[in-house]
Short mmCIF file of C-alpha atoms and ligand atoms in Angstrom, two decimals:
data_model
loop_
_atom_site.label_atom_id
_atom_site.label_comp_id
_atom_site.label_asym_id
_atom_site.label_seq_id
_atom_site.Cartn_x
_atom_site.Cartn_y
_atom_site.Cartn_z
CA UNK O 17 -18.14 5.56 2.28
CA UNK O 18 -17.40 8.22 0.15
CA UNK O 19 -20.90 9.77 -0.88
CA UNK O 20 -21.89 8.65 -4.64
CA UNK O 21 -25.03 10.39 -5.94
CA UNK O 22 -26.40 6.86 -6.87
CA UNK O 23 -25.57 3.43 -5.65
CA UNK O 24 -23.82 1.14 -8.55
CA UNK O 25 -22.64 -2.34 -8.68
CA UNK O 26 -19.19 -2.25 -9.78
CA UNK O 27 -16.57 -5.09 -10.07
CA UNK O 28 -13.08 -3.75 -9.73
CA UNK O 29 -9.88 -5.37 -10.99
CA UNK O 30 -6.23 -4.97 -9.16
CA UNK O 31 -3.30 -6.03 -10.98
CA UNK O 32 -0.72 -3.58 -10.50
CA UNK O 33 1.65 -6.02 -8.78
CA UNK O 34 1.99 -9.46 -8.10
CA UNK O 35 -1.78 -9.53 -6.37
CA UNK O 36 -4.42 -10.64 -8.67
CA UNK O 37 -7.52 -8.69 -7.02
CA UNK O 38 -11.12 -8.52 -7.65
CA UNK O 39 -13.91 -7.31 -5.84
CA UNK O 40 -17.30 -6.21 -6.00
CA UNK O 41 -19.13 -3.02 -4.58
CA UNK O 42 -22.69 -2.65 -4.32
CA UNK O 43 -25.21 -0.40 -2.59
CA UNK O 44 -21.93 1.22 -1.04
CA UNK O 45 -20.63 -1.89 0.71
CA UNK O 46 -18.06 -4.21 -0.73
CA UNK O 47 -19.70 -7.47 -1.17
CA UNK O 48 -16.51 -9.56 -1.92
CA UNK O 49 -12.75 -8.91 -1.93
CA UNK O 50 -10.67 -11.83 -3.70
CA UNK O 51 -7.10 -11.55 -3.55
CA UNK O 52 -4.90 -14.36 -5.29
CA UNK O 53 -1.05 -13.95 -3.99
CA UNK O 54 1.85 -15.28 -6.05
CA UNK O 55 4.37 -17.50 -4.81
CA UNK O 56 6.68 -17.54 -7.46
CA UNK O 57 8.42 -14.29 -6.28
CA UNK O 58 9.04 -15.76 -2.74
CA UNK O 59 12.35 -17.56 -2.84
CA UNK O 60 13.34 -15.14 -5.68
CA UNK O 61 14.02 -12.44 -3.65
CA UNK O 62 11.36 -9.66 -5.18
CA UNK O 63 8.98 -9.46 -7.69
CA UNK O 64 10.14 -10.85 -11.42
CA UNK O 65 7.69 -9.03 -13.51
CA UNK O 66 7.54 -11.44 -16.67
CA UNK O 67 6.37 -13.57 -13.92
CA UNK O 68 3.61 -11.55 -12.51
CA UNK O 69 2.15 -10.97 -15.44
CA UNK O 70 1.89 -14.25 -16.68
CA UNK O 71 0.57 -15.36 -13.03
CA UNK O 72 -1.98 -12.86 -13.55
CA UNK O 73 -3.10 -14.05 -17.33
CA UNK O 74 -3.67 -17.59 -15.19
CA UNK O 75 -5.49 -15.91 -12.20
CA UNK O 76 -7.63 -12.90 -13.57
CA UNK O 77 -10.72 -14.82 -14.59
CA UNK O 78 -10.65 -17.01 -11.52
CA UNK O 79 -10.26 -13.99 -9.36
CA UNK O 80 -13.28 -12.04 -11.34
CA UNK O 81 -15.55 -15.52 -11.17
CA UNK O 82 -14.75 -15.97 -7.47
CA UNK O 83 -15.70 -12.32 -6.60
CA UNK O 84 -19.05 -12.68 -8.56
CA UNK O 85 -20.08 -15.71 -6.83
CA UNK O 86 -19.08 -14.82 -3.29
CA UNK O 87 -20.98 -11.38 -3.71
CA UNK O 88 -23.98 -13.46 -5.06
CA UNK O 89 -23.77 -11.10 -8.36
CA UNK O 90 -24.01 -11.97 -11.91
CA UNK O 91 -22.70 -10.35 -14.89
CA UNK O 92 -25.80 -8.53 -15.98
CA UNK O 93 -25.96 -6.75 -12.80
CA UNK O 94 -22.93 -4.76 -12.99
CA UNK O 95 -23.13 -1.02 -13.81
CA UNK O 96 -19.57 -0.47 -14.56
CA UNK O 97 -16.15 -2.31 -14.49
CA UNK O 98 -13.29 -0.59 -12.57
CA UNK O 99 -9.28 -1.11 -13.30
CA UNK O 100 -6.22 -0.01 -11.74
CA UNK O 101 -4.35 1.82 -14.82
CA UNK O 102 -1.09 2.79 -12.69
CA UNK O 103 0.85 3.23 -11.38
CA UNK O 104 2.68 -0.38 -11.33
CA UNK O 105 4.41 -3.19 -13.28
CA UNK O 106 3.65 -2.44 -17.20
CA UNK O 107 3.05 -5.88 -17.70
CA UNK O 108 1.02 -6.71 -15.02
CA UNK O 109 -1.17 -3.75 -15.61
CA UNK O 110 -1.58 -4.51 -19.03
CA UNK O 111 -3.49 -7.80 -17.72
CA UNK O 112 -6.12 -6.22 -15.97
CA UNK O 113 -6.80 -3.37 -18.04
CA UNK O 114 -7.08 -5.57 -21.48
CA UNK O 115 -9.49 -7.88 -19.43
CA UNK O 116 -11.61 -4.83 -17.83
CA UNK O 117 -11.75 -3.29 -21.17
CA UNK O 118 -12.81 -6.57 -22.92
CA UNK O 119 -15.65 -6.97 -20.01
CA UNK O 120 -16.99 -3.21 -20.56
CA UNK O 121 -16.88 -3.70 -24.38
CA UNK O 122 -19.01 -7.02 -24.15
CA UNK O 123 -21.38 -6.21 -21.39
CA UNK O 124 -21.74 -2.46 -22.91
CA UNK O 125 -21.03 -0.76 -19.37
CA UNK O 126 -18.43 2.04 -18.77
CA UNK O 127 -15.41 1.32 -17.56
CA UNK O 128 -13.51 3.32 -14.38
CA UNK O 129 -9.71 3.99 -14.31
CA UNK O 130 -8.64 4.13 -10.86
CA UNK O 131 -5.06 5.16 -9.50
CA UNK O 132 -3.53 2.89 -7.06
CA UNK O 133 -1.93 5.20 -4.66
CA UNK O 134 -5.49 7.07 -4.61
CA UNK O 135 -7.20 3.75 -3.87
CA UNK O 136 -4.58 3.02 -1.19
CA UNK O 137 -5.40 6.41 0.35
CA UNK O 138 -9.18 6.29 0.12
CA UNK O 139 -9.21 2.76 1.24
CA UNK O 140 -10.13 4.50 4.89
CA UNK O 141 -13.50 4.88 3.75
CA UNK O 142 -14.23 1.35 3.34
CA UNK O 143 -16.42 0.33 6.56
CA UNK O 144 -17.93 2.28 9.12
CA UNK O 145 -15.30 4.60 10.72
CA UNK O 146 -13.79 7.20 8.04
CA UNK O 147 -11.64 10.31 8.54
CA UNK O 148 -13.32 13.72 7.86
CA UNK O 149 -11.79 16.01 5.20
CA UNK O 150 -8.94 17.38 5.29
CA UNK O 151 -6.83 14.55 6.77
CA UNK O 152 -3.05 13.68 6.55
CA UNK O 153 -2.30 10.13 5.32
CA UNK O 154 1.19 8.22 5.46
CA UNK O 155 1.08 5.87 2.53
CA UNK O 156 3.53 3.41 2.60
CA UNK O 157 3.87 0.56 0.45
CA UNK O 158 6.14 -1.61 -1.65
CA UNK O 159 6.68 1.09 -4.06
CA UNK O 160 5.88 4.32 -2.42
CA UNK O 161 6.57 6.29 0.55
CA UNK O 162 4.21 9.43 0.60
CA UNK O 163 2.97 11.87 3.02
CA UNK O 164 -0.45 13.23 1.80
CA UNK O 165 -2.60 15.98 2.88
CA UNK O 166 -6.20 14.52 1.37
CA UNK O 167 -8.29 17.93 0.94
CA UNK O 168 -11.27 15.88 -0.64
CA UNK O 169 -11.88 12.68 -2.54
CA UNK O 170 -8.84 12.50 -5.56
CA UNK O 171 -7.78 15.97 -4.46
CA UNK O 172 -4.34 15.02 -2.68
CA UNK O 173 -1.06 17.24 -1.88
CA UNK O 174 1.78 15.39 -1.39
CA UNK O 175 3.71 17.08 1.22
CA UNK O 176 6.54 14.83 1.13
CA UNK O 177 7.87 11.42 -0.43
CA UNK O 178 10.87 9.47 -0.46
CA UNK O 179 13.79 10.35 -2.54
CA UNK O 180 14.96 6.77 -3.34
CA UNK O 181 13.78 3.65 -1.68
CA UNK O 182 10.07 2.74 -0.15
CA UNK O 183 9.58 1.98 3.24
CA UNK O 184 8.58 -1.46 2.00
CA UNK O 185 11.63 -1.93 0.27
CA UNK O 186 13.44 -1.28 3.50
CA UNK O 187 11.71 -4.09 5.06
CA UNK O 188 12.15 -6.35 2.21
CA UNK O 189 15.75 -5.38 1.28
CA UNK O 190 16.40 -5.57 5.18
CA UNK O 191 14.80 -9.25 5.52
CA UNK O 192 16.68 -9.90 2.26
CA UNK O 193 20.02 -9.23 3.99
CA UNK O 194 19.15 -11.21 6.91
CA UNK O 195 18.32 -14.03 4.51
CA UNK O 196 14.57 -14.01 4.79
CA UNK O 197 12.17 -14.53 2.15
CA UNK O 198 10.06 -12.42 0.09
CA UNK O 199 8.14 -9.93 0.87
CA UNK O 200 10.15 -9.42 3.46
CA UNK O 201 7.78 -7.04 6.03
CA UNK O 202 5.54 -9.72 7.29
CA UNK O 203 8.60 -11.74 8.07
CA UNK O 204 10.11 -9.08 10.08
CA UNK O 205 6.63 -7.88 11.64
CA UNK O 206 6.54 -11.69 12.90
CA UNK O 207 9.92 -12.74 14.07
CA UNK O 208 9.93 -9.01 15.57
CA UNK O 209 7.38 -9.83 18.27
CA UNK O 210 9.92 -12.29 19.76
CA UNK O 211 12.81 -9.46 19.85
CA UNK O 212 14.14 -6.66 21.92
CA UNK O 213 13.93 -3.74 19.70
CA UNK O 214 16.78 -1.75 21.58
CA UNK O 215 19.35 -4.49 20.86
CA UNK O 216 20.41 -2.54 17.87
CA UNK O 217 20.40 1.13 16.66
CA UNK O 218 20.70 3.00 13.07
CA UNK O 219 20.95 6.77 12.53
CA UNK O 220 17.87 8.27 10.68
CA UNK O 221 18.91 9.51 7.39
CA UNK O 222 18.72 13.41 7.35
CA UNK O 223 16.43 14.63 4.53
CA UNK O 224 15.05 18.27 4.28
CA UNK O 225 10.96 18.74 5.14
CA UNK O 226 8.73 16.06 4.83
CA UNK O 227 10.53 14.11 2.88
CA UNK O 228 12.54 10.50 3.65
CA UNK O 229 15.42 8.49 2.72
CA UNK O 230 15.96 4.72 2.89
CA UNK O 231 18.61 3.38 0.60
CA UNK O 232 21.62 4.76 3.22
CA UNK O 233 19.71 3.05 5.82
CA UNK O 234 19.46 -0.29 4.32
CA UNK O 235 23.37 0.01 3.27
CA UNK O 236 24.22 0.92 7.20
CA UNK O 237 22.42 -2.42 7.98
CA UNK O 238 23.96 -4.40 5.12
CA UNK O 239 27.52 -2.90 6.37
CA UNK O 240 26.61 -3.61 9.95
CA UNK O 241 25.69 -7.33 9.16
CA UNK O 242 28.74 -7.91 7.02
CA UNK O 243 30.95 -6.54 9.97
CA UNK O 244 29.36 -8.52 12.98
CA UNK O 245 29.22 -11.64 10.58
CA UNK O 246 33.33 -11.33 10.28
CA UNK O 247 33.40 -11.76 14.33
CA UNK O 248 30.82 -14.43 14.25
CA UNK O 249 29.60 -16.12 11.20
CA UNK O 250 26.27 -16.77 12.66
CA UNK O 251 25.36 -13.89 14.19
CA UNK O 252 22.50 -13.31 11.64
CA UNK O 253 21.09 -16.73 13.03
CA UNK O 254 22.04 -15.77 16.70
CA UNK O 255 20.40 -12.38 16.77
CA UNK O 256 17.60 -13.10 14.17
CA UNK O 257 14.54 -11.75 16.44
CA UNK O 258 16.56 -8.84 17.69
CA UNK O 259 17.69 -7.76 14.27
CA UNK O 260 13.84 -7.83 12.85
CA UNK O 261 12.63 -5.95 16.19
CA UNK O 262 15.23 -3.29 15.86
CA UNK O 263 14.58 -2.86 12.16
CA UNK O 264 11.35 -2.64 12.08
CA UNK O 265 11.59 0.08 15.01
CA UNK O 266 14.14 2.14 13.00
CA UNK O 267 11.54 2.05 9.87
CA UNK O 268 8.69 2.62 12.23
CA UNK O 269 10.28 5.36 14.43
CA UNK O 270 11.61 6.77 10.86
CA UNK O 271 8.66 7.36 9.71
CA UNK O 272 6.93 8.77 12.82
CA UNK O 273 9.39 11.54 12.83
CA UNK O 274 8.03 13.28 9.64
CA UNK O 275 4.51 12.44 10.20
CA UNK O 276 4.45 13.88 13.59
CA UNK O 277 6.18 17.16 12.27
CA UNK O 278 3.42 17.40 9.61
CA UNK O 279 0.90 16.65 12.10
CA UNK O 280 2.00 19.62 14.07
CA UNK O 281 2.89 21.83 11.11
CA UNK O 282 -0.72 21.39 9.74
CA UNK O 283 -2.85 21.20 12.69
CA UNK O 284 -4.26 17.97 11.42
CA UNK O 285 -6.99 16.58 13.28
CA UNK O 286 -7.44 13.43 11.38
CA UNK O 287 -4.91 10.89 10.69
CA UNK O 288 -4.55 7.74 8.58
CA UNK O 289 -1.88 5.64 7.57
CA UNK O 290 -2.64 2.86 4.21
CA UNK O 291 -0.87 0.85 1.90
CA UNK O 292 1.22 -2.75 3.01
CA UNK O 293 3.28 -1.29 5.53
CA UNK O 294 0.60 0.07 7.17
CA UNK O 295 -0.15 -3.54 8.07
CA UNK O 296 2.71 -3.55 10.20
CA UNK O 297 1.93 -3.93 13.96
CA UNK O 298 4.75 -1.46 15.15
CA UNK O 299 3.98 0.98 12.90
CA UNK O 300 0.07 0.82 13.66
CA UNK O 301 0.78 0.96 17.12
CA UNK O 302 2.83 4.01 17.36
CA UNK O 303 0.18 5.92 15.21
CA UNK O 304 -2.69 4.85 17.63
CA UNK O 305 -0.47 6.24 20.47
CA UNK O 306 0.30 9.44 18.63
CA UNK O 307 -3.33 9.61 18.15
CA UNK O 308 -3.91 9.38 22.28
CA UNK O 309 -1.19 11.69 22.94
CA UNK O 310 -2.08 14.43 20.73
CA UNK O 311 -5.96 13.89 20.99
CA UNK O 312 -6.52 13.22 17.33
CA UNK O 313 -8.16 10.83 15.41
CA UNK O 314 -6.60 8.08 14.18
CA UNK O 315 -7.66 5.41 10.93
CA UNK O 316 -5.72 2.32 10.46
CA UNK O 317 -7.64 0.26 7.81
CA UNK O 318 -8.29 -3.62 8.50
CA UNK O 319 -5.42 -5.46 7.27
CA UNK O 320 -7.29 -6.75 3.74
CA UNK O 321 -7.69 -3.49 2.82
CA UNK O 322 -3.92 -2.09 3.88
CA UNK O 323 -1.81 -4.71 0.87
CA UNK O 324 -2.77 -4.59 -2.30
CA UNK O 325 -6.68 -5.28 -3.14
CA UNK O 326 -9.20 -4.70 -5.48
CA UNK O 327 -12.22 -3.42 -2.92
CA UNK O 328 -9.94 -0.31 -2.52
CA UNK O 329 -10.33 0.20 -6.35
CA UNK O 330 -13.97 -0.33 -6.16
CA UNK O 331 -14.26 2.29 -3.59
CA UNK O 332 -12.84 4.82 -5.56
CA UNK O 333 -14.81 3.85 -8.74
CA UNK O 334 -17.70 4.16 -6.82
CA UNK O 335 -17.19 7.74 -5.67
CA UNK O 336 -15.96 8.51 -9.76
CA UNK O 337 -19.16 6.57 -10.88
CA UNK O 338 -21.36 9.28 -9.02
CA UNK O 339 -19.18 11.85 -10.83
CA UNK O 340 -19.53 10.33 -14.12
CA UNK O 341 -15.45 10.29 -14.52
CA UNK O 342 -15.49 7.14 -17.00
CA UNK O 343 -12.67 6.32 -18.94
CA UNK O 344 -12.71 5.54 -22.94
CA UNK O 345 -11.26 1.86 -24.07
CA UNK O 346 -7.90 3.54 -25.27
CA UNK O 347 -6.79 4.47 -21.86
CA UNK O 348 -3.62 3.26 -21.18
CA UNK O 349 -1.40 2.06 -18.16
CA UNK O 350 1.44 4.13 -16.73
CA UNK O 351 4.14 2.74 -14.53
CA UNK O 352 5.05 5.63 -12.42
CA UNK O 353 3.19 8.03 -10.30
CA UNK O 354 1.20 10.74 -11.63
CA UNK O 355 2.81 14.21 -11.22
CA UNK O 356 1.30 14.93 -8.07
CA UNK O 357 4.02 17.11 -6.05
CA UNK O 358 1.84 19.77 -5.38
CA UNK O 359 -1.63 19.87 -5.30
CA UNK O 360 -3.37 17.27 -7.57
CA UNK O 361 -7.16 17.66 -8.28
CA UNK O 362 -8.64 15.45 -10.64
O1 LIG V 428 0.54 -1.95 -0.83
P1 LIG V 428 1.21 -3.06 -1.25
O2 LIG V 428 0.61 -4.58 -0.69
O3 LIG V 428 1.77 -3.54 -2.57
C1 LIG V 428 2.66 -2.13 -3.40
O4 LIG V 428 1.66 -1.52 -3.71
O5 LIG V 428 3.77 -2.12 -3.13
O6 LIG V 428 2.61 -3.26 -0.16
C2 LIG V 428 3.62 -4.52 -0.43
C3 LIG V 428 4.67 -3.85 0.69
C4 LIG V 428 5.55 -4.77 0.67
O7 LIG V 428 7.14 -4.28 0.77
C5 LIG V 428 5.65 -5.73 1.94
O8 LIG V 428 7.08 -6.32 2.71
C6 LIG V 428 5.13 -4.87 2.84
O9 LIG V 428 4.18 -3.94 2.03
N1 LIG V 428 4.30 -5.34 4.16
C7 LIG V 428 4.81 -4.96 5.26
C8 LIG V 428 3.88 -5.81 6.08
N2 LIG V 428 3.09 -6.34 5.41
C9 LIG V 428 3.12 -6.09 4.19
N3 LIG V 428 5.79 -4.37 5.82
C10 LIG V 428 5.68 -4.46 6.97
N4 LIG V 428 5.13 -5.05 7.91
C11 LIG V 428 4.00 -5.91 7.46
N5 LIG V 428 3.18 -6.56 8.59
ZN1 LIG V 429 -0.04 -0.93 -3.11
#
């Protein structure tokens, strides 16, 4: 865990995208971590922001109540209320933020604002085994792909990032091209287990430094599928498992190229992956293999702490509480990344 000066009891709320999360941190431990997903987007091919915010409104109270019940904590025991204030979907963020502000005001407790990306990166500190600073973190989610050098808590240097789509989008859009429901990442991961990863190959985009690009890769898949379907209209159906395994390998291997470069260039000894795509079984396996080959320590968070969750928000909030980093009730949400290209020291 991240060292805090004292051990507060904190309720954290996460509503940046399409999962409503609430968690309780107490004495440095996560006592509960409730995530309520949203089914509405599944067949619509992606997150519909208006539906997402309405669903957060319906679920936020339920999620918070459930988190308190599971943790056996009552409101009066809370020392602070934490909430994600960005980046994410504006409407979704507003629901969590308004709820958290209201509760902080009503209970007369401090509000702690947490950056969603910081929380993904620092999710490694939930649980018994965590990296030593400085460590390298590949942050791969539905909205972000970044290689982050984490010098100390909340002091993150972004070495590289995607210049267009995120790795999660590459999974989701690839899945959509294959007729699979949203979110496509877990579907591809599941079907790939029955497929041949060497059946099809796609060329890696050439992008300088530690940056990535996924939009050209997705277009290459789309054109490939269209061409094959002209010969065989059932091409996707007949090759679905192989397509998933090959697409997963392409994304995973491409992510690994820049990761390996950064490990080498920066003499990295501790390496982690974070974000929803870190739940991918192929990527997890590649990172562990790299660690074994290079003799470096690798950290792959439990699945529930890879995808969006409030436990990671609570974890950062515990640290911020110790530093007395509280937010005013006037704080506003932000939709895009905080400017972190280069060194960011909060
Ligand atoms: O971190 P996250 O839950 O939400 C964002 O902050 O975006 O990440 C969601 C992304 C989606 O693109 C989803 O398809 C992907 O994570 N994902 C996966 C897997 N599980 C979730 N991608 C590949 N393999 C998985 N097992
Ligand atoms: Zn996320």
